[in-house]
PDB file of C-alpha atoms in Angstrom:
ATOM      1  CA  MET A   1      -5.068 -75.009 -84.847  1.00 44.00           C
ATOM      2  CA  SER A   2      -8.218 -72.901 -85.093  1.00 46.00           C
ATOM      3  CA  SER A   3      -7.847 -69.328 -86.202  1.00 46.00           C
ATOM      4  CA  ALA A   4      -9.819 -66.675 -84.378  1.00 46.00           C
ATOM      5  CA  LYS A   5     -12.266 -64.768 -86.562  1.00 45.00           C
ATOM      6  CA  VAL A   6     -11.485 -61.072 -86.695  1.00 41.00           C
ATOM      7  CA  GLU A   7     -14.630 -58.960 -86.672  1.00 43.00           C
ATOM      8  CA  GLN A   8     -14.530 -56.285 -89.336  1.00 43.00           C
ATOM      9  CA  PRO A   9     -15.736 -52.820 -88.394  1.00 44.00           C
ATOM     10  CA  THR A  10     -19.174 -51.934 -89.736  1.00 49.00           C
ATOM     11  CA  ALA A  11     -19.623 -49.137 -92.245  1.00 50.00           C
ATOM     12  CA  ARG A  12     -21.501 -47.154 -89.609  1.00 51.00           C
ATOM     13  CA  GLY A  13     -18.739 -47.737 -87.058  1.00 55.00           C
ATOM     14  CA  SER A  14     -16.101 -46.551 -89.516  1.00 57.00           C
ATOM     15  CA  LEU A  15     -18.171 -43.479 -90.309  1.00 53.00           C
ATOM     16  CA  LEU A  16     -18.563 -42.638 -86.617  1.00 59.00           C
ATOM     17  CA  THR A  17     -14.806 -42.917 -86.129  1.00 62.00           C
ATOM     18  CA  SER A  18     -14.161 -40.767 -89.201  1.00 60.00           C
ATOM     19  CA  ILE A  19     -16.537 -38.060 -87.978  1.00 60.00           C
ATOM     20  CA  LYS A  20     -14.984 -37.975 -84.508  1.00 63.00           C
ATOM     21  CA  THR A  21     -11.496 -37.776 -86.020  1.00 64.00           C
ATOM     22  CA  CYS A  22     -12.505 -34.887 -88.292  1.00 63.00           C
ATOM     23  CA  LEU A  23     -14.031 -32.921 -85.424  1.00 61.00           C
ATOM     24  CA  ALA A  24     -11.004 -33.531 -83.201  1.00 62.00           C
ATOM     25  CA  SER A  25      -8.561 -32.483 -85.935  1.00 58.00           C
ATOM     26  CA  LEU A  26     -10.344 -29.136 -86.199  1.00 57.00           C
ATOM     27  CA  GLY A  27     -10.351 -28.621 -82.452  1.00 60.00           C
ATOM     28  CA  LEU A  28     -14.156 -28.725 -82.369  1.00 57.00           C
ATOM     29  CA  ASN A  29     -16.186 -30.073 -79.496  1.00 58.00           C
ATOM     30  CA  HIS A  30     -17.274 -33.685 -79.902  1.00 53.00           C
ATOM     31  CA  ASP A  31     -21.072 -33.555 -79.904  1.00 59.00           C
ATOM     32  CA  LYS A  32     -22.474 -37.062 -79.405  1.00 57.00           C
ATOM     33  CA  LEU A  33     -25.928 -36.208 -80.776  1.00 57.00           C
ATOM     34  CA  LEU A  34     -24.494 -34.521 -83.876  1.00 58.00           C
ATOM     35  CA  THR A  35     -22.137 -37.450 -84.490  1.00 56.00           C
ATOM     36  CA  GLU A  36     -24.966 -39.992 -84.180  1.00 58.00           C
ATOM     37  CA  HIS A  37     -27.148 -37.875 -86.461  1.00 59.00           C
ATOM     38  CA  ALA A  38     -24.386 -37.647 -89.081  1.00 55.00           C
ATOM     39  CA  ALA A  39     -23.852 -41.417 -89.018  1.00 51.00           C
ATOM     40  CA  CYS A  40     -27.565 -42.120 -89.537  1.00 57.00           C
ATOM     41  CA  THR A  41     -28.443 -39.400 -92.056  1.00 63.00           C
ATOM     42  CA  HIS A  42     -27.159 -38.923 -95.593  1.00 57.00           C
ATOM     43  CA  HIS A  43     -24.726 -36.036 -96.159  1.00 62.00           C
ATOM     44  CA  GLU A  44     -23.055 -35.459 -99.514  1.00 65.00           C
ATOM     45  CA  ASP A  45     -19.707 -34.606 -97.884  1.00 54.00           C
ATOM     46  CA  LEU A  46     -19.469 -37.805 -95.803  1.00 55.00           C
ATOM     47  CA  GLU A  47     -18.704 -41.270 -97.154  1.00 59.00           C
ATOM     48  CA  SER A  48     -21.782 -43.469 -97.133  1.00 54.00           C
ATOM     49  CA  ASP A  49     -22.915 -46.787 -98.569  1.00 44.00           C
ATOM     50  CA  GLU A  50     -26.380 -45.362 -99.004  1.00 48.00           C
ATOM     51  CA  ASN A  51     -27.336 -44.785-102.616  1.00 45.00           C
ATOM     52  CA  ILE A  52     -29.739 -41.889-102.679  1.00 42.00           C
ATOM     53  CA  GLY A  53     -29.775 -41.498-106.446  1.00 43.00           C
ATOM     54  CA  ASP A  54     -32.391 -39.111-107.772  1.00 44.00           C
ATOM     55  CA  ALA A  55     -35.079 -40.154-105.303  1.00 43.00           C
ATOM     56  CA  VAL A  56     -35.055 -36.732-103.655  1.00 46.00           C
ATOM     57  CA  LYS A  57     -34.685 -33.568-105.676  1.00 55.00           C
ATOM     58  CA  THR A  58     -34.717 -29.839-105.048  1.00 59.00           C
ATOM     59  CA  ARG A  59     -38.135 -28.706-103.912  1.00 63.00           C
ATOM     60  CA  THR A  60     -39.951 -27.229-106.902  1.00 66.00           C
ATOM     61  CA  PRO A  61     -43.147 -25.467-105.821  1.00 66.00           C
ATOM     62  CA  SER A  62     -46.215 -25.763-108.020  1.00 60.00           C
ATOM     63  CA  PRO A  63     -47.293 -22.620-109.870  1.00 63.00           C
ATOM     64  CA  ILE A  64     -49.936 -20.502-108.151  1.00 61.00           C
ATOM     65  CA  THR A  65     -52.871 -19.140-110.129  1.00 55.00           C
ATOM     66  CA  GLU A  66     -53.877 -15.605-109.151  1.00 57.00           C
ATOM     67  CA  THR A  67     -56.929 -13.677-110.292  1.00 52.00           C
ATOM     68  CA  ILE A  68     -55.880 -10.202-111.441  1.00 52.00           C
ATOM     69  CA  ALA A  69     -59.121  -9.192-113.180  1.00 51.00           C
ATOM     70  CA  PRO A  70     -62.569 -10.751-113.782  1.00 50.00           C
ATOM     71  CA  GLY A  71     -62.205 -13.507-116.320  1.00 46.00           C
ATOM     72  CA  ARG A  72     -58.412 -13.153-116.430  1.00 57.00           C
ATOM     73  CA  LEU A  73     -55.833 -15.300-114.614  1.00 64.00           C
ATOM     74  CA  ARG A  74     -52.067 -15.387-114.382  1.00 69.00           C
ATOM     75  CA  SER A  75     -49.767 -18.077-113.035  1.00 81.00           C
ATOM     76  CA  LEU A  76     -47.207 -17.218-110.379  1.00 92.00           C
ATOM     77  CA  PHE A  77     -44.070 -19.341-110.171  1.00 95.00           C
ATOM     78  CA  PRO A  78     -42.224 -19.408-106.814  1.00 96.00           C
ATOM     79  CA  PRO A  79     -38.453 -19.964-107.033  1.00 97.00           C
ATOM     80  CA  ASN A  80     -37.188 -23.483-106.309  1.00 96.00           C
ATOM     81  CA  ASN A  81     -36.786 -24.291-102.619  1.00 95.00           C
ATOM     82  CA  TYR A  82     -39.140 -21.454-101.714  1.00 97.00           C
ATOM     83  CA  GLY A  83     -40.495 -21.427 -98.178  1.00 97.00           C
ATOM     84  CA  ALA A  84     -41.858 -19.084 -95.520  1.00 97.00           C
ATOM     85  CA  VAL A  85     -39.478 -18.988 -92.541  1.00 97.00           C
ATOM     86  CA  VAL A  86     -41.704 -16.502 -90.707  1.00 97.00           C
ATOM     87  CA  PRO A  87     -44.935 -16.055 -92.710  1.00 96.00           C
ATOM     88  CA  GLY A  88     -45.399 -12.461 -93.781  1.00 96.00           C
ATOM     89  CA  ALA A  89     -41.892 -11.478 -92.661  1.00 97.00           C
ATOM     90  CA  VAL A  90     -39.012 -13.797 -93.684  1.00 98.00           C
ATOM     91  CA  TYR A  91     -38.838 -16.012 -96.788  1.00 98.00           C
ATOM     92  CA  ARG A  92     -36.168 -18.229 -98.364  1.00 98.00           C
ATOM     93  CA  SER A  93     -35.515 -19.632-101.829  1.00 98.00           C
ATOM     94  CA  SER A  94     -32.992 -20.497-104.509  1.00 98.00           C
ATOM     95  CA  TYR A  95     -31.732 -17.781-106.888  1.00 98.00           C
ATOM     96  CA  PRO A  96     -34.808 -16.156-108.468  1.00 98.00           C
ATOM     97  CA  HIS A  97     -35.223 -16.087-112.237  1.00 97.00           C
ATOM     98  CA  GLU A  98     -37.326 -13.854-114.443  1.00 97.00           C
ATOM     99  CA  LYS A  99     -40.320 -16.202-114.372  1.00 96.00           C
ATOM    100  CA  ASN A 100     -40.362 -15.849-110.555  1.00 97.00           C
ATOM    101  CA  PHE A 101     -40.530 -12.044-110.448  1.00 98.00           C
ATOM    102  CA  ASP A 102     -44.337 -11.771-110.460  1.00 96.00           C
ATOM    103  CA  PHE A 103     -44.520 -14.161-107.523  1.00 96.00           C
ATOM    104  CA  LEU A 104     -41.883 -12.221-105.579  1.00 97.00           C
ATOM    105  CA  GLU A 105     -43.762  -9.005-106.265  1.00 96.00           C
ATOM    106  CA  SER A 106     -46.903 -10.578-104.782  1.00 96.00           C
ATOM    107  CA  LEU A 107     -45.018 -11.009-101.474  1.00 97.00           C
ATOM    108  CA  LYS A 108     -44.626  -7.203-101.272  1.00 97.00           C
ATOM    109  CA  LEU A 109     -40.974  -7.628-100.355  1.00 98.00           C
ATOM    110  CA  LYS A 110     -39.117  -4.697 -98.856  1.00 98.00           C
ATOM    111  CA  THR A 111     -35.680  -6.378 -98.873  1.00 99.00           C
ATOM    112  CA  ILE A 112     -33.745  -9.154-100.620  1.00 99.00           C
ATOM    113  CA  ILE A 113     -30.431 -10.487 -99.296  1.00 99.00           C
ATOM    114  CA  THR A 114     -28.188 -12.477-101.660  1.00 99.00           C
ATOM    115  CA  LEU A 115     -25.579 -14.762-100.073  1.00 98.00           C
ATOM    116  CA  VAL A 116     -23.372 -15.428-103.128  1.00 97.00           C
ATOM    117  CA  PRO A 117     -20.743 -13.015-104.553  1.00 96.00           C
ATOM    118  CA  GLU A 118     -21.476 -13.195-108.285  1.00 96.00           C
ATOM    119  CA  ASP A 119     -22.634 -10.086-110.150  1.00 97.00           C
ATOM    120  CA  ILE A 120     -26.398  -9.563-110.101  1.00 98.00           C
ATOM    121  CA  PRO A 121     -28.015 -10.128-113.542  1.00 98.00           C
ATOM    122  CA  SER A 122     -29.355  -6.896-115.042  1.00 98.00           C
ATOM    123  CA  GLU A 123     -32.929  -8.204-115.317  1.00 98.00           C
ATOM    124  CA  TYR A 124     -32.909  -9.111-111.607  1.00 98.00           C
ATOM    125  CA  SER A 125     -31.432  -5.747-110.620  1.00 98.00           C
ATOM    126  CA  ASP A 126     -33.981  -3.926-112.796  1.00 98.00           C
ATOM    127  CA  PHE A 127     -36.835  -5.891-111.204  1.00 98.00           C
ATOM    128  CA  MET A 128     -35.743  -4.926-107.681  1.00 98.00           C
ATOM    129  CA  LYS A 129     -35.468  -1.247-108.648  1.00 98.00           C
ATOM    130  CA  ARG A 130     -38.868  -1.351-110.344  1.00 98.00           C
ATOM    131  CA  ALA A 131     -40.467  -3.007-107.293  1.00 98.00           C
ATOM    132  CA  GLY A 132     -38.767  -0.662-104.818  1.00 98.00           C
ATOM    133  CA  ILE A 133     -36.896  -3.536-103.125  1.00 99.00           C
ATOM    134  CA  GLN A 134     -33.648  -2.716-101.311  1.00 98.00           C
ATOM    135  CA  HIS A 135     -30.883  -5.238-101.942  1.00 99.00           C
ATOM    136  CA  PHE A 136     -28.027  -6.483 -99.766  1.00 98.00           C
ATOM    137  CA  GLN A 137     -25.271  -8.843-100.896  1.00 98.00           C
ATOM    138  CA  VAL A 138     -23.299 -10.700 -98.217  1.00 98.00           C
ATOM    139  CA  HIS A 139     -20.837 -13.337 -99.412  1.00 97.00           C
ATOM    140  CA  ILE A 140     -21.165 -16.490 -97.294  1.00 96.00           C
ATOM    141  CA  ASN A 141     -18.499 -19.129 -98.006  1.00 94.00           C
ATOM    142  CA  ALA A 142     -19.577 -22.682 -98.825  1.00 91.00           C
ATOM    143  CA  ASN A 143     -18.729 -25.342 -96.228  1.00 89.00           C
ATOM    144  CA  LYS A 144     -16.992 -27.731 -98.613  1.00 85.00           C
ATOM    145  CA  GLY A 145     -14.669 -30.213 -96.915  1.00 80.00           C
ATOM    146  CA  ALA A 146     -14.521 -28.152 -93.726  1.00 82.00           C
ATOM    147  CA  VAL A 147     -16.261 -25.313 -91.904  1.00 85.00           C
ATOM    148  CA  ARG A 148     -15.508 -22.289 -94.087  1.00 89.00           C
ATOM    149  CA  VAL A 149     -18.341 -19.907 -93.163  1.00 91.00           C
ATOM    150  CA  GLN A 150     -16.980 -16.884 -91.301  1.00 91.00           C
ATOM    151  CA  SER A 151     -18.956 -15.927 -88.195  1.00 92.00           C
ATOM    152  CA  CYS A 152     -18.544 -12.231 -89.047  1.00 94.00           C
ATOM    153  CA  ASP A 153     -20.316 -12.808 -92.396  1.00 95.00           C
ATOM    154  CA  ILE A 154     -23.197 -14.683 -90.770  1.00 96.00           C
ATOM    155  CA  ASN A 155     -23.406 -11.905 -88.160  1.00 96.00           C
ATOM    156  CA  ARG A 156     -23.719  -9.282 -90.871  1.00 97.00           C
ATOM    157  CA  ALA A 157     -26.416 -11.249 -92.703  1.00 98.00           C
ATOM    158  CA  LEU A 158     -28.279 -12.078 -89.487  1.00 97.00           C
ATOM    159  CA  ASN A 159     -28.339  -8.436 -88.407  1.00 97.00           C
ATOM    160  CA  ILE A 160     -30.023  -7.546 -91.706  1.00 98.00           C
ATOM    161  CA  VAL A 161     -32.613 -10.311 -91.243  1.00 98.00           C
ATOM    162  CA  LEU A 162     -33.213  -9.491 -87.566  1.00 98.00           C
ATOM    163  CA  ASP A 163     -33.966  -5.842 -88.367  1.00 98.00           C
ATOM    164  CA  ARG A 164     -37.759  -5.808 -88.618  1.00 97.00           C
ATOM    165  CA  SER A 165     -37.695  -2.575 -90.621  1.00 98.00           C
ATOM    166  CA  ASN A 166     -36.332  -4.719 -93.503  1.00 98.00           C
ATOM    167  CA  HIS A 167     -39.370  -7.032 -93.545  1.00 98.00           C
ATOM    168  CA  PRO A 168     -40.735  -8.679 -95.578  1.00 98.00           C
ATOM    169  CA  ILE A 169     -37.328 -10.026 -96.591  1.00 98.00           C
ATOM    170  CA  LEU A 170     -36.216 -12.825 -98.944  1.00 99.00           C
ATOM    171  CA  ILE A 171     -33.011 -14.781 -98.225  1.00 99.00           C
ATOM    172  CA  HIS A 172     -31.424 -16.653-101.119  1.00 99.00           C
ATOM    173  CA  CYS A 173     -28.161 -18.153-102.366  1.00 97.00           C
ATOM    174  CA  ASN A 174     -27.850 -20.259-105.540  1.00 97.00           C
ATOM    175  CA  LYS A 175     -29.809 -23.395-104.653  1.00 96.00           C
ATOM    176  CA  GLY A 176     -31.404 -22.278-101.380  1.00 97.00           C
ATOM    177  CA  LYS A 177     -29.765 -25.217 -99.615  1.00 96.00           C
ATOM    178  CA  HIS A 178     -26.442 -24.588 -97.859  1.00 96.00           C
ATOM    179  CA  ARG A 179     -25.689 -20.897 -97.304  1.00 97.00           C
ATOM    180  CA  THR A 180     -29.366 -20.095 -96.877  1.00 98.00           C
ATOM    181  CA  GLY A 181     -29.715 -23.184 -94.683  1.00 97.00           C
ATOM    182  CA  CYS A 182     -26.913 -22.033 -92.359  1.00 96.00           C
ATOM    183  CA  LEU A 183     -28.425 -18.556 -92.004  1.00 97.00           C
ATOM    184  CA  VAL A 184     -31.955 -19.817 -91.351  1.00 98.00           C
ATOM    185  CA  ALA A 185     -30.691 -22.440 -88.879  1.00 97.00           C
ATOM    186  CA  SER A 186     -28.837 -19.719 -86.954  1.00 96.00           C
ATOM    187  CA  LEU A 187     -32.038 -17.648 -86.881  1.00 97.00           C
ATOM    188  CA  ARG A 188     -34.008 -20.656 -85.608  1.00 96.00           C
ATOM    189  CA  ARG A 189     -31.529 -21.158 -82.784  1.00 95.00           C
ATOM    190  CA  LEU A 190     -31.990 -17.513 -81.804  1.00 94.00           C
ATOM    191  CA  GLN A 191     -35.738 -18.167 -81.710  1.00 94.00           C
ATOM    192  CA  GLY A 192     -35.128 -20.996 -79.246  1.00 93.00           C
ATOM    193  CA  THR A 193     -36.049 -23.827 -81.647  1.00 94.00           C
ATOM    194  CA  ASP A 194     -34.763 -27.214 -80.452  1.00 93.00           C
ATOM    195  CA  ILE A 195     -31.775 -28.521 -82.393  1.00 93.00           C
ATOM    196  CA  GLU A 196     -33.531 -31.632 -83.753  1.00 93.00           C
ATOM    197  CA  THR A 197     -36.173 -29.412 -85.377  1.00 95.00           C
ATOM    198  CA  VAL A 198     -33.448 -27.123 -86.739  1.00 96.00           C
ATOM    199  CA  ARG A 199     -31.630 -30.106 -88.286  1.00 94.00           C
ATOM    200  CA  HIS A 200     -34.870 -31.456 -89.764  1.00 95.00           C
ATOM    201  CA  GLU A 201     -35.711 -28.141 -91.435  1.00 97.00           C
ATOM    202  CA  TYR A 202     -32.171 -27.928 -92.836  1.00 96.00           C
ATOM    203  CA  HIS A 203     -32.555 -31.398 -94.392  1.00 95.00           C
ATOM    204  CA  VAL A 204     -36.007 -30.625 -95.825  1.00 95.00           C
ATOM    205  CA  TYR A 205     -34.424 -27.970 -98.039  1.00 96.00           C
ATOM    206  CA  SER A 206     -30.948 -29.470 -98.613  1.00 93.00           C
ATOM    207  CA  ASP A 207     -31.516 -33.220 -99.127  1.00 89.00           C
ATOM    208  CA  PRO A 208     -30.038 -35.145-100.868  1.00 89.00           C
ATOM    209  CA  LYS A 209     -27.167 -32.619-100.847  1.00 90.00           C
ATOM    210  CA  ALA A 210     -27.040 -31.957 -97.078  1.00 91.00           C
ATOM    211  CA  ARG A 211     -23.559 -31.151 -95.769  1.00 91.00           C
ATOM    212  CA  PHE A 212     -22.273 -32.292 -92.400  1.00 90.00           C
ATOM    213  CA  TRP A 213     -20.040 -29.205 -92.122  1.00 91.00           C
ATOM    214  CA  ASP A 214     -23.059 -26.920 -92.433  1.00 93.00           C
ATOM    215  CA  GLU A 215     -24.523 -28.605 -89.368  1.00 93.00           C
ATOM    216  CA  VAL A 216     -21.233 -28.369 -87.479  1.00 91.00           C
ATOM    217  CA  PHE A 217     -21.219 -24.624 -88.194  1.00 92.00           C
ATOM    218  CA  PHE A 218     -24.741 -23.722 -87.165  1.00 93.00           C
ATOM    219  CA  GLU A 219     -24.649 -25.906 -84.052  1.00 92.00           C
ATOM    220  CA  GLN A 220     -21.352 -24.341 -82.904  1.00 90.00           C
ATOM    221  CA  PHE A 221     -22.219 -20.753 -83.910  1.00 93.00           C
ATOM    222  CA  ASP A 222     -21.951 -18.358 -80.949  1.00 94.00           C
ATOM    223  CA  LEU A 223     -25.382 -16.735 -80.622  1.00 94.00           C
ATOM    224  CA  ASN A 224     -24.019 -14.191 -78.151  1.00 94.00           C
ATOM    225  CA  THR A 225     -22.437 -12.286 -81.041  1.00 93.00           C
ATOM    226  CA  VAL A 226     -25.907 -11.182 -82.243  1.00 95.00           C
ATOM    227  CA  MET A 227     -27.951 -11.649 -79.066  1.00 94.00           C
ATOM    228  CA  TRP A 228     -28.134  -7.941 -78.227  1.00 94.00           C
ATOM    229  CA  HIS A 229     -29.675  -7.108 -81.611  1.00 94.00           C
ATOM    230  CA  ALA A 230     -31.994 -10.135 -81.426  1.00 94.00           C
ATOM    231  CA  ARG A 231     -33.346  -8.978 -78.061  1.00 93.00           C
ATOM    232  CA  LYS A 232     -33.651  -5.380 -79.235  1.00 93.00           C
ATOM    233  CA  GLU A 233     -35.821  -6.565 -82.136  1.00 94.00           C
ATOM    234  CA  ASP A 234     -37.879  -8.891 -79.875  1.00 93.00           C
ATOM    235  CA  TRP A 235     -36.691 -12.163 -81.420  1.00 94.00           C
ATOM    236  CA  VAL A 236     -35.845 -13.550 -77.982  1.00 85.00           C
ATOM    237  CA  ALA A 237     -37.135 -12.738 -74.507  1.00 60.00           C
ATOM    238  CA  PRO A 238     -34.948 -10.177 -72.680  1.00 56.00           C
ATOM    239  CA  THR A 239     -34.106 -12.538 -69.841  1.00 53.00           C
ATOM    240  CA  VAL A 240     -30.899 -14.055 -68.515  1.00 44.00           C
ATOM    241  CA  GLU A 241     -30.750 -17.828 -68.090  1.00 49.00           C
ATOM    242  CA  GLY A 242     -30.508 -18.726 -64.408  1.00 45.00           C
ATOM    243  CA  ALA A 243     -31.520 -15.255 -63.225  1.00 42.00           C
ATOM    244  CA  PRO A 244     -33.601 -15.151 -60.007  1.00 43.00           C
ATOM    245  CA  LEU A 245     -37.362 -14.881 -60.502  1.00 44.00           C
ATOM    246  CA  SER A 246     -37.545 -11.889 -58.168  1.00 43.00           C
ATOM    247  CA  PRO A 247     -34.967  -9.419 -56.820  1.00 43.00           C
ATOM    248  CA  PRO A 248     -33.079 -10.741 -53.770  1.00 44.00           C
ATOM    249  CA  PRO A 249     -33.671  -9.004 -50.431  1.00 47.00           C
ATOM    250  CA  SER A 250     -31.799  -5.741 -50.148  1.00 46.00           C
ATOM    251  CA  PRO A 251     -28.665  -6.029 -47.983  1.00 45.00           C
ATOM    252  CA  VAL A 252     -29.415  -2.559 -46.587  1.00 44.00           C
ATOM    253  CA  SER A 253     -31.932  -3.955 -44.096  1.00 42.00           C
ATOM    254  CA  SER A 254     -29.229  -6.061 -42.437  1.00 41.00           C
ATOM    255  CA  LEU A 255     -27.177  -2.924 -41.824  1.00 45.00           C
ATOM    256  CA  TYR A 256     -29.955  -1.093 -40.009  1.00 47.00           C
ATOM    257  CA  VAL A 257     -28.983   0.078 -36.521  1.00 47.00           C
ATOM    258  CA  PRO A 258     -31.846   1.357 -34.352  1.00 54.00           C
ATOM    259  CA  LYS A 259     -31.439   4.765 -32.797  1.00 57.00           C
ATOM    260  CA  PRO A 260     -30.807   4.674 -29.024  1.00 59.00           C
ATOM    261  CA  GLU A 261     -33.781   5.686 -26.911  1.00 64.00           C
ATOM    262  CA  THR A 262     -33.537   9.132 -25.330  1.00 56.00           C
TER     263      THR A 262
END
């Protein structure tokens, strides 16, 4: 008697099933594109056979040499994971250290927003006071094992970033990966950036520590909660999707009754 060979599920197939089960258990919409993306891309919070190792590390910018006087140079050190979200207006990074202060001062920042709850080191607080930088601290939860970011917290942080009177502004958490990544991704969606580009930018700054639950959050985040402020500050066009290109004919004309001839 010949025994039938039972085909074992592939690692990718098991991962797809696991992702779908997780989303369903949380009552979240099953997004086919997000599920496929998660199964094909490394995330630290999903089981994977892929061994990333230390091949990809946190982005460490090279020091910048600035001339401050003839014959005299100084090196400026950007924080790790530094990047310009909107050049001249919105920047992102990991938690700045004392060696980064000269670089931050060169950006002529008006505002810094910190997304972690720990007390601000005295040297950092003193630097911001000295440079005339206003500081906001909004605690954003980490999406570890589930979506834990509260929409109200992202709303508060987004409203600070959307306010152009706060620019130039620096956004940072500890590593500049997850909390900062969720906030920037939400801003990108408000700008109308396509979701594949939003995901790619998130991975540029978070790999090899990208988190699937971060992506679930910023793809499901309800933009309508901050849309009024975004339009007021000219981040999005003040139009309504599906609105007619021109006003419809006035119904008054159909009610016109000619006067009887005398």
